[in-house]
Short mmCIF file of C-alpha atoms and ligand atoms in Angstrom, two decimals:
data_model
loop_
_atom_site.label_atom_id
_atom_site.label_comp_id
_atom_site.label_asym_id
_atom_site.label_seq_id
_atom_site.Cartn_x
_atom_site.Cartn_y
_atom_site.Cartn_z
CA UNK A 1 0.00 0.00 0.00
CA UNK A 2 2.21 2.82 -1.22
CA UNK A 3 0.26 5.77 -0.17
CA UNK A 4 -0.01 4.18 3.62
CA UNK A 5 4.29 3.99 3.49
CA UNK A 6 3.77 8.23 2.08
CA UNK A 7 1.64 8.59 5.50
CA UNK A 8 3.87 6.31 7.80
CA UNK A 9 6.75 8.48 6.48
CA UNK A 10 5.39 11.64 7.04
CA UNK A 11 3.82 10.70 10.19
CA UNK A 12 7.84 10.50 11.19
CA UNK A 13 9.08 13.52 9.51
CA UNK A 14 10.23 15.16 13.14
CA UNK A 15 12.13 12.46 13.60
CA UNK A 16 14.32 12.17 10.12
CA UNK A 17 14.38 15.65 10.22
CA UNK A 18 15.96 15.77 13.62
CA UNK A 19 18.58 12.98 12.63
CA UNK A 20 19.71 14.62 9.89
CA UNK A 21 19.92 18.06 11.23
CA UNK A 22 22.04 16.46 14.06
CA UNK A 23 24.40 14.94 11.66
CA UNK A 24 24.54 17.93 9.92
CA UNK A 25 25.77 20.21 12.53
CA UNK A 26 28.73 17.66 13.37
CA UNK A 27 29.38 16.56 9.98
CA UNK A 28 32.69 14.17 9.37
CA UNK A 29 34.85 12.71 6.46
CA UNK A 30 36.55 9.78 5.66
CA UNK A 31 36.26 6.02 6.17
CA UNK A 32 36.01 6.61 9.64
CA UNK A 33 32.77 8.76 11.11
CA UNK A 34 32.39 7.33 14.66
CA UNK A 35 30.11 10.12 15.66
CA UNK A 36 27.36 9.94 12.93
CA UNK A 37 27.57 5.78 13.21
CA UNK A 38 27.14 6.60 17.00
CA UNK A 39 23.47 9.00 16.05
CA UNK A 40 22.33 6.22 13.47
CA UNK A 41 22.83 3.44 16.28
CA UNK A 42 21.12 5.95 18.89
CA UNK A 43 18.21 7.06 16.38
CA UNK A 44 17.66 2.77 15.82
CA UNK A 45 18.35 1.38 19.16
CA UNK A 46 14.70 0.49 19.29
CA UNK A 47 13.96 -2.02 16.42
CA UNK A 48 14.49 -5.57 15.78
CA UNK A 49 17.68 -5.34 13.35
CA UNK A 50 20.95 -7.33 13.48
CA UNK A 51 23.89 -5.05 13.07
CA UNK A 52 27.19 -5.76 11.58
CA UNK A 53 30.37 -3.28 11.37
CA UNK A 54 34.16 -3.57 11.00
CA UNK A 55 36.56 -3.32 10.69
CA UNK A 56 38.19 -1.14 7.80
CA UNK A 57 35.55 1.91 7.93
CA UNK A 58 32.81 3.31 10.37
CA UNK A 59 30.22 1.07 8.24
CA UNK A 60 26.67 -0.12 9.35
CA UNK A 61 24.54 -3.21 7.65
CA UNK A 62 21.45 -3.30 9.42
CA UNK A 63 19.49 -6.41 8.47
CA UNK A 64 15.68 -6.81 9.05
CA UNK A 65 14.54 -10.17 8.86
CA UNK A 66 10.76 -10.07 7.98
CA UNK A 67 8.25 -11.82 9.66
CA UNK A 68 7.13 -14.08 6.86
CA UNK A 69 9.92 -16.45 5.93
CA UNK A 70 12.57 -16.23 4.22
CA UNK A 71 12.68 -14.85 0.78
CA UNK A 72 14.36 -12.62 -1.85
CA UNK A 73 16.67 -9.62 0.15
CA UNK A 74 17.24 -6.11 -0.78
CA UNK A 75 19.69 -3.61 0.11
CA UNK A 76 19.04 -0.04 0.35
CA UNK A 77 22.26 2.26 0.93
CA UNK A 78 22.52 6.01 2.69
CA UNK A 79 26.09 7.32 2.35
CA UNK A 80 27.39 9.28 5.58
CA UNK A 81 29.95 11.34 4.84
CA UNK A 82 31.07 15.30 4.16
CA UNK A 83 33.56 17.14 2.28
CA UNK A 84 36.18 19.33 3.44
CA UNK A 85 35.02 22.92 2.86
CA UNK A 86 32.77 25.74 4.42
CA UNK A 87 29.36 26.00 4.92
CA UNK A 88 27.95 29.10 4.16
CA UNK A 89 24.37 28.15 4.27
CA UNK A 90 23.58 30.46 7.58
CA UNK A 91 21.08 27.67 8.55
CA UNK A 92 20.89 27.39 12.27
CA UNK A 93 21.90 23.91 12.37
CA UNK A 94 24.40 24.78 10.08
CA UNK A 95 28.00 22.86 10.83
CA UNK A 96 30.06 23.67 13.95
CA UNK A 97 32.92 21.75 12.62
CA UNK A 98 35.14 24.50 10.54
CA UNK A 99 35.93 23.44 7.46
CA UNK A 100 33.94 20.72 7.24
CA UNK A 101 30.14 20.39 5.45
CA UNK A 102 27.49 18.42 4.34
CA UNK A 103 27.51 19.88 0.87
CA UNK A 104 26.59 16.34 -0.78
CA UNK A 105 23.13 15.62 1.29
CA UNK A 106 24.54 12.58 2.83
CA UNK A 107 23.25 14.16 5.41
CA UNK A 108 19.54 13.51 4.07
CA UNK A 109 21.02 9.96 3.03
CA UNK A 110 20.83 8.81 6.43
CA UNK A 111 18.07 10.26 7.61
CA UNK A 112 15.97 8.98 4.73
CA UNK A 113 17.17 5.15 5.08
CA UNK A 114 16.37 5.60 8.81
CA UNK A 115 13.54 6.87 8.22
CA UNK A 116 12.52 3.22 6.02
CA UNK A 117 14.26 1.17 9.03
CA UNK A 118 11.77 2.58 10.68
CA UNK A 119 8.82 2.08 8.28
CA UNK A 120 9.89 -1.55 7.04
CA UNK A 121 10.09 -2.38 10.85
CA UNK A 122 6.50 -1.81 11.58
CA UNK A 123 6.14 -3.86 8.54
CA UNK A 124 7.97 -6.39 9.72
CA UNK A 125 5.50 -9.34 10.03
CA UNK A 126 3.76 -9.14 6.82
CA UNK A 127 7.51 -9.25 4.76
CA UNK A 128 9.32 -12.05 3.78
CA UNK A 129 12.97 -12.04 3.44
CA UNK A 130 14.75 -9.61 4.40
CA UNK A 131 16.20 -5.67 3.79
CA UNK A 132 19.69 -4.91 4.52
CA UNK A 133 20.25 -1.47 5.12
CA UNK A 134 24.33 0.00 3.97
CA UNK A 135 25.03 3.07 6.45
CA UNK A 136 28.50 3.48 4.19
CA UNK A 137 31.36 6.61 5.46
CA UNK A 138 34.13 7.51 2.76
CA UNK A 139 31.61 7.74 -0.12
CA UNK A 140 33.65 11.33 -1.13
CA UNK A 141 36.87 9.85 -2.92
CA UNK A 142 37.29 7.32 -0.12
CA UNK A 143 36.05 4.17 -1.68
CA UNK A 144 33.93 3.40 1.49
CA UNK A 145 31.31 0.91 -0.36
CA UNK A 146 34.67 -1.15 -1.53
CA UNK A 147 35.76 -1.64 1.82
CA UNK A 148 32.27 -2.62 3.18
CA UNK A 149 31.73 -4.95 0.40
CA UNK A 150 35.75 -6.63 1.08
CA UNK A 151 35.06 -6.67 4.42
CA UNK A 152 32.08 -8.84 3.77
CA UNK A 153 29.83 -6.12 5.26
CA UNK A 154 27.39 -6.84 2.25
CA UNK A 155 27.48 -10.77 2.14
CA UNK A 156 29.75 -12.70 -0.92
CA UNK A 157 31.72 -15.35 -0.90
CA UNK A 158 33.59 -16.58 2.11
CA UNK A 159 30.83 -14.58 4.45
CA UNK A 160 28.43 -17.25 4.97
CA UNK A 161 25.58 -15.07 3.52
CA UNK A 162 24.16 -14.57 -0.13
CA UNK A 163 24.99 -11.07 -1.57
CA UNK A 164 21.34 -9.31 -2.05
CA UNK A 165 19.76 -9.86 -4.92
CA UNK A 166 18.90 -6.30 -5.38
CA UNK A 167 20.52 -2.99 -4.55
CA UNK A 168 19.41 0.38 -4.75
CA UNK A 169 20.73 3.76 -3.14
CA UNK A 170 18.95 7.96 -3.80
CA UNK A 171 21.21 10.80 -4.62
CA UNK A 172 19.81 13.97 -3.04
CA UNK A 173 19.73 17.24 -5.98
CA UNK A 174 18.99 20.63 -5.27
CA UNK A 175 19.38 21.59 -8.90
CA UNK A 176 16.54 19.13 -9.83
CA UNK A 177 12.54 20.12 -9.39
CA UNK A 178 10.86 19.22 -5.88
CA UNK A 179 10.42 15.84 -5.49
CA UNK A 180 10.99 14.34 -8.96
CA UNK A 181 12.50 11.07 -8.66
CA UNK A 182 15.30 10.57 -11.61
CA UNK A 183 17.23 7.87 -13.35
CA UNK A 184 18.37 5.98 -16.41
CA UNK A 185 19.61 2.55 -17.47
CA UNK A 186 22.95 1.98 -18.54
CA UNK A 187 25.71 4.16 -17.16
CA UNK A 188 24.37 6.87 -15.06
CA UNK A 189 27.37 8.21 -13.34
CA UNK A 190 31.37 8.01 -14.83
CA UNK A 191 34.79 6.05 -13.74
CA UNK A 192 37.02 8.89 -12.49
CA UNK A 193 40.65 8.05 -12.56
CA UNK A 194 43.05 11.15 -11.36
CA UNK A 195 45.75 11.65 -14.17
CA UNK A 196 49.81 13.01 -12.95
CA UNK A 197 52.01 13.70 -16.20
CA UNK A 198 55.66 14.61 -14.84
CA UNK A 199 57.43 15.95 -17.98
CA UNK A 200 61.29 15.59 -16.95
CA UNK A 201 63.82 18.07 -19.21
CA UNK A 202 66.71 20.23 -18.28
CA UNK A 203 66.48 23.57 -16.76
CA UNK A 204 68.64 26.71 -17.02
CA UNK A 205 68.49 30.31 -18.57
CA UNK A 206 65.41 31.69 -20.14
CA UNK A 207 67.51 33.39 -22.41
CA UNK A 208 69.15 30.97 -23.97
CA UNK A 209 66.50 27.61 -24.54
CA UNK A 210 68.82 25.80 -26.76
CA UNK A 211 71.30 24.40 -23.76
CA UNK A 212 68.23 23.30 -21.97
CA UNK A 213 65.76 20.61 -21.99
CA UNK A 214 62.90 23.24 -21.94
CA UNK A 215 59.73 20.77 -20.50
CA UNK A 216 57.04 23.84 -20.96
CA UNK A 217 56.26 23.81 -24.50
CA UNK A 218 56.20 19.55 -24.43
CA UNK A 219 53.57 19.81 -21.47
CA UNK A 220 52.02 22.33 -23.54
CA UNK A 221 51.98 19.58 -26.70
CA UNK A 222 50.91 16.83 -24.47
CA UNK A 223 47.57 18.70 -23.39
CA UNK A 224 46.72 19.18 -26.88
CA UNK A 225 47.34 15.42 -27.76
CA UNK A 226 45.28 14.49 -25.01
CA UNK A 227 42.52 16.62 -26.65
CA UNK A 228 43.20 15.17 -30.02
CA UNK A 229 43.38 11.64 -28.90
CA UNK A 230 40.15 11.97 -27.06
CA UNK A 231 38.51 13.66 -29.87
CA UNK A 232 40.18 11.24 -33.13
CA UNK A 233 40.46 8.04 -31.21
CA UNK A 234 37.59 7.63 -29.05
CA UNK A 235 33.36 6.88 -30.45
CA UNK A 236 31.69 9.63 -29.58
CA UNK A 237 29.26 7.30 -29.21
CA UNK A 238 30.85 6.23 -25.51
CA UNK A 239 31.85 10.04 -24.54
CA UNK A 240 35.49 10.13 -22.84
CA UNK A 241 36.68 13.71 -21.17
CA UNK A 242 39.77 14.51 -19.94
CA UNK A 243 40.65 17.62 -18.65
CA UNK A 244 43.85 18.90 -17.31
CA UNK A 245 42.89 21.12 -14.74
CA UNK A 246 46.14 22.24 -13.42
CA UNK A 247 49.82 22.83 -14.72
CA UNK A 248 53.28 23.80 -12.50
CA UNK A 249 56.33 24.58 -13.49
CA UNK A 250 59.00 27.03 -12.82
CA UNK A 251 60.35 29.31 -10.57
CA UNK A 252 60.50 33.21 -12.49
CA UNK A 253 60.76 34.65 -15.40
CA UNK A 254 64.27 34.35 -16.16
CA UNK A 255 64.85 30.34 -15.43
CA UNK A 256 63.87 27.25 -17.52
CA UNK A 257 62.23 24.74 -15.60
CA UNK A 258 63.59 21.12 -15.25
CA UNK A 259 59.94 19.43 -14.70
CA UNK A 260 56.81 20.32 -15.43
CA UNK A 261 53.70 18.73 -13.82
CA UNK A 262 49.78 18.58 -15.36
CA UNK A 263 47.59 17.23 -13.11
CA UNK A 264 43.70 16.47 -13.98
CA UNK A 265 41.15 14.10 -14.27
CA UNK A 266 39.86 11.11 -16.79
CA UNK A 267 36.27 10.58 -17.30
CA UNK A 268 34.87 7.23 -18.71
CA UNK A 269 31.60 5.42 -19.46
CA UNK A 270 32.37 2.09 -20.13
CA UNK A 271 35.43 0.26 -18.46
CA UNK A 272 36.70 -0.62 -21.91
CA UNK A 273 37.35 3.48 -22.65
CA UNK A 274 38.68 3.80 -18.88
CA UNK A 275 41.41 0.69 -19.44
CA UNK A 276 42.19 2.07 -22.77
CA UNK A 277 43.15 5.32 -21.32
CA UNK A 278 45.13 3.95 -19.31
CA UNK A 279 46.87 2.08 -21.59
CA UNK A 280 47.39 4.54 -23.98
CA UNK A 281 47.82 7.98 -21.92
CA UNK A 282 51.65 6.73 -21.11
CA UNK A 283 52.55 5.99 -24.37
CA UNK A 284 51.12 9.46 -25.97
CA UNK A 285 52.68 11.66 -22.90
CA UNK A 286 55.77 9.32 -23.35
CA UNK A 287 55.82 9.60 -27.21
CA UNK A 288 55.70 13.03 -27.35
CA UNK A 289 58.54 13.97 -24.98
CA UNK A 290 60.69 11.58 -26.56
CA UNK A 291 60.53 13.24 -29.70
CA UNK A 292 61.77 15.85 -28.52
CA UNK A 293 64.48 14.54 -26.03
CA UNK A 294 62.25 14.81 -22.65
CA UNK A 295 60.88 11.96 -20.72
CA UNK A 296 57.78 11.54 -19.17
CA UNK A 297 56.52 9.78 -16.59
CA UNK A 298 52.32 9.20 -16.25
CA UNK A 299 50.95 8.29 -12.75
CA UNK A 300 47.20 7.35 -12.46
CA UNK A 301 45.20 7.29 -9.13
CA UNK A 302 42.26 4.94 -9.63
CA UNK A 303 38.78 6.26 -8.61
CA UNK A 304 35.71 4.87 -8.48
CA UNK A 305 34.49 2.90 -11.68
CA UNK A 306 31.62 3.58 -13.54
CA UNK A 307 28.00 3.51 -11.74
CA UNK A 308 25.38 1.32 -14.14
CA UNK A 309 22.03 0.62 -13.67
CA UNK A 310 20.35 -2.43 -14.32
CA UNK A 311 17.91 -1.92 -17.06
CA UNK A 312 14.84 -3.76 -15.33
CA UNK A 313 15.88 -2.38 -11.75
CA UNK A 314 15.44 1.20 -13.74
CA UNK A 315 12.44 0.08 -14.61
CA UNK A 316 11.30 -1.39 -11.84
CA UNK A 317 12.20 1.88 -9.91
CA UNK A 318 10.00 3.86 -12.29
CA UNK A 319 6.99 1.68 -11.63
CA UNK A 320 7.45 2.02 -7.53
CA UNK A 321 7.70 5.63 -8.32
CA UNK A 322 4.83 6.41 -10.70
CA UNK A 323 2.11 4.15 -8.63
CA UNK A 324 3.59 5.80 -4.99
CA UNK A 325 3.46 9.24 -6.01
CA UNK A 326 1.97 9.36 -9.73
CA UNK A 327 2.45 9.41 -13.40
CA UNK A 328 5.02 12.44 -13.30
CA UNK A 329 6.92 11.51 -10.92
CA UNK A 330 9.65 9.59 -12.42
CA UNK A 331 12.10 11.14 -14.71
CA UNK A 332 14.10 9.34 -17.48
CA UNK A 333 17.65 11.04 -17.65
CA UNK A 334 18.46 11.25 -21.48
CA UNK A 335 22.49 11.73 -20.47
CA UNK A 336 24.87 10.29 -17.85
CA UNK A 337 26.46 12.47 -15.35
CA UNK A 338 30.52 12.75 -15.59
CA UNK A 339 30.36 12.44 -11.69
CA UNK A 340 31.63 9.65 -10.11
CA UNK A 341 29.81 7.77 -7.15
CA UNK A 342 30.86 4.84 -5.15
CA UNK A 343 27.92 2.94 -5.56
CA UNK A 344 29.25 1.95 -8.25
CA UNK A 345 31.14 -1.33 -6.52
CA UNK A 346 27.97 -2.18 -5.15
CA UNK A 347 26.24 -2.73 -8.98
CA UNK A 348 29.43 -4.24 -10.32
CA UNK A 349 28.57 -6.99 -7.55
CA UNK A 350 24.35 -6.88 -7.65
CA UNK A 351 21.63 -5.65 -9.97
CA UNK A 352 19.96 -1.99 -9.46
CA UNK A 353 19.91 1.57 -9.67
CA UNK A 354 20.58 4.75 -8.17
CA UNK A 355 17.85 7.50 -8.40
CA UNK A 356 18.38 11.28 -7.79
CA UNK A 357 15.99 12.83 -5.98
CA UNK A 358 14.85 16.48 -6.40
CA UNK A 359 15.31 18.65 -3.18
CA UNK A 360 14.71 22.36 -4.19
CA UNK A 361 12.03 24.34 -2.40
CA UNK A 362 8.50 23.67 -3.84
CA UNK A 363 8.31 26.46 -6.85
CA UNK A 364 12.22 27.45 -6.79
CA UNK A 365 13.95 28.44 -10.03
CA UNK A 366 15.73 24.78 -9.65
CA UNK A 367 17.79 25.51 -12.48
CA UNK A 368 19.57 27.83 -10.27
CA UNK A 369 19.66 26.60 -7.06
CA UNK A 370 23.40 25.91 -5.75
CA UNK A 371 23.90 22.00 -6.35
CA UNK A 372 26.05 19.82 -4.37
CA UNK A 373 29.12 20.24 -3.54
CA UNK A 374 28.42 24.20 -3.00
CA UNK A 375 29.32 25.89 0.48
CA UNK A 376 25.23 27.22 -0.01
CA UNK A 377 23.90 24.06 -0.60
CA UNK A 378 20.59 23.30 1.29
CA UNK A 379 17.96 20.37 1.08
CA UNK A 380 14.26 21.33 1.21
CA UNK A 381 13.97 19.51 4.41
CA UNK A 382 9.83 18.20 3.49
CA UNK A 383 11.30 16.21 0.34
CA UNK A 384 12.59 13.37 3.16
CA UNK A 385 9.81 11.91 3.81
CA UNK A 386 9.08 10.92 0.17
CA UNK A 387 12.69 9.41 -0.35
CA UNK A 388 12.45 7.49 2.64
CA UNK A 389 8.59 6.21 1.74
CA UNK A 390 10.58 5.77 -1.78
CA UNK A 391 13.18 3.66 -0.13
CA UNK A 392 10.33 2.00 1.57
CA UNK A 393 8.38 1.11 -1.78
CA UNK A 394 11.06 -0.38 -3.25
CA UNK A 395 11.84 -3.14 -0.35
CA UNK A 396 7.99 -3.76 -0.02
CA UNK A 397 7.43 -4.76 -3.74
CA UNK A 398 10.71 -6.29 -4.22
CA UNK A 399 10.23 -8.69 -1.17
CA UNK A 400 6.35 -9.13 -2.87
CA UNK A 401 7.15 -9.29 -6.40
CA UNK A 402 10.69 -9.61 -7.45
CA UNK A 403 11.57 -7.12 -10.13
CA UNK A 404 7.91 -7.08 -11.70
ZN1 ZN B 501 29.68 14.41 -3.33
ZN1 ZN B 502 27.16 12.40 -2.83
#
């Protein structure tokens, strides 16, 4: 009965809004977030769930074993950590911790997946099988879902437990209209891999470029290649970006550097593109100052891979969407997001989705809202309810029905 989980949520919207205003004000980053694990224990003391942590992050699986016999499981995920910058919101509960915000809506993450603990628990009895609910820290660049899932957080082999059989996981965004649920097949969100190139030459007078290895113009030649092999070697029909977003070298005006360094970022859809680059990056950066007498050396730092959705889990999540909260309700994303999420790990290892979820004010100019990852980001606080009766819907009629 969707519109019964729409009242049982909002019936508790004091409560999610409480728990993530808490988490708000005290906001932490990194694998390891002892004091927001500590509210999400506090805020779920009360119900019948069996809790496993540990031991590489601040993780939670909460598992509620319904009433009704086993059955088909479901995992719903709520990331928990914040970024290292300002707030500048000016909300009252705004963060005491300098330097440190909920600028993602992770925030909102946890409170909504508490808030369908609490909903599924009341349902308890008439489910069968069971919802396992990811609290996962160190979603921001940390890799947090990897660790859960090697520490055997999520089930897999060698834990004694089945992984789910279906995941899914909401992505707050302000820049999106109030309370439109959003999501495609395919890839929704990219692989981000962070790209070093350290061109090595020979410093020594400006003035006089021919007794020097001079590694400035060659950086300069290897950004353009990178352009040109994106552009001539890659289908546009599986879009690859790479950016250099920052170059350093030298010391004045007067002296030749002996390095030079570009440092940026490699965007991927499919993990096909992302190994190619990888391949292939060295050997351009490396071809290029070789011609002309340099060497270069490319360093990658692997981020997270790409985030795809299951087709019928897309689907699925359409159908829970339209009947819960009507026939314009769901929105079908025509293009991924160059973003990069975490999640991803989860649906390398499981079918499902992630859906963004619209959080501007009721009647805001949403196009211009500040999105995520802005020191004036903000959440329209009476969206929760509806992501956690959301989150709610989907366990119910995947625990009835399996993905139909
Ligand atoms: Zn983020
Ligand atoms: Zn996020």
């Amino acid at each position: 009965m969707p519109s019964a989980l729409l009242a049982d949520a909002t019936a508790l919207t004091d409560k999610i809004v409480a728990l993530r205003r808490a988490i708000h004000a005290e906001p932490e980053i990194g694998l390891h977030t002892p004091r927001t694990r500590d509210k999400i224990r506090a805020a779920l003391a009360h119900l019948p769930l069996d809790w496993r942590e540990g031991p590489s992050t601040t993780g939670l699986v909460a598992t509620l074993k319904g009433g009704a016999g086993p059955g088909r499981s479901i995992l719903l995920r709520g990331d928990m950590d914040a970024l290292p910058m300002p707030e500048e919101t000016g909300l009252p509960f705004a963060s005491q911790v300098p330097g440190t915000m909920h600028a993602c809506g992770h925030d909102a993450h946890v409170a909504m997946l508490a808030g369908a603990v609490e909903i599924l628990c009341r349902q308890r009895e008439s489910l069968a099988g069971e919802v396992r609910f990811m609290f996962q820290p160190g979603e921001e660049g940390y890799h947090g879902a990897r660790f859960m899932l090697d520490d055997g957080l999520l089930g897999g082999v060698g834990t004694g437990i089945a992984l789910p059989d279906a995941a899914f996981a909401l992505h707050v965004m302000p820049n999106a209209p109030h309370g439109l649920i959003g999501g495609r097949a395919g890839p929704l969100l990219a692989a981000a891999d962070q790209l070093q190139v350290t061109v090595t030459g020979r410093g020594g007078h400006a003035s006089m470029p021919h007794q020097t290895l001079d590694p400035v113009p060659i950086a300069c030649e290897i950004v353009l290649a990178l352009q040109t092999m994106v552009a001539r070697r890659f289908s546009v029909f599986d879009p690859v970006v790479v950016t250099i977003a920052k170059i350093e070298a030298g010391t004045a005006h007067n002296v030749i550097a002996d390095t030079a360094t570009l440092t940026g970022t490699m965007r991927t859809l499919s993990a096909a593109n992302r190994a190619r680059l990888k391949d292939e990056v060295p050997v351009l950066a490396a071809g290029i100052a070789g011609a002309h007498g340099l060497t270069a050396e490319v360093t990658i730092h692997e981020g997270f891979p790409v985030t795809v959705c299951d087709a019928g889990a897309v689907d699925f999540g359409e159908s829970v969407a339209r009947e819960m909260f009507g026939g314009t309700a769901f929105l079908r994303l025509a293009d991924p997001i160059m973003g990069a999420e975490d999640f991803a790990y989860v649906l390398e290892k499981m079918p499902g989705a992630m859906f963004f979820l619209g959080v501007s004010h009721e009647g805001d100019d949403w196009q211009h809202c500040c999105g995520i990852h802005s020191t004036k980001m903000m959440v329209d606080e009476s969206v929760m309810p509806q992501g956690a009766a959301y989150l709610a819907g989907l366990a119910t009629r995947f625990l009835e029905r399996g993905w139909s």
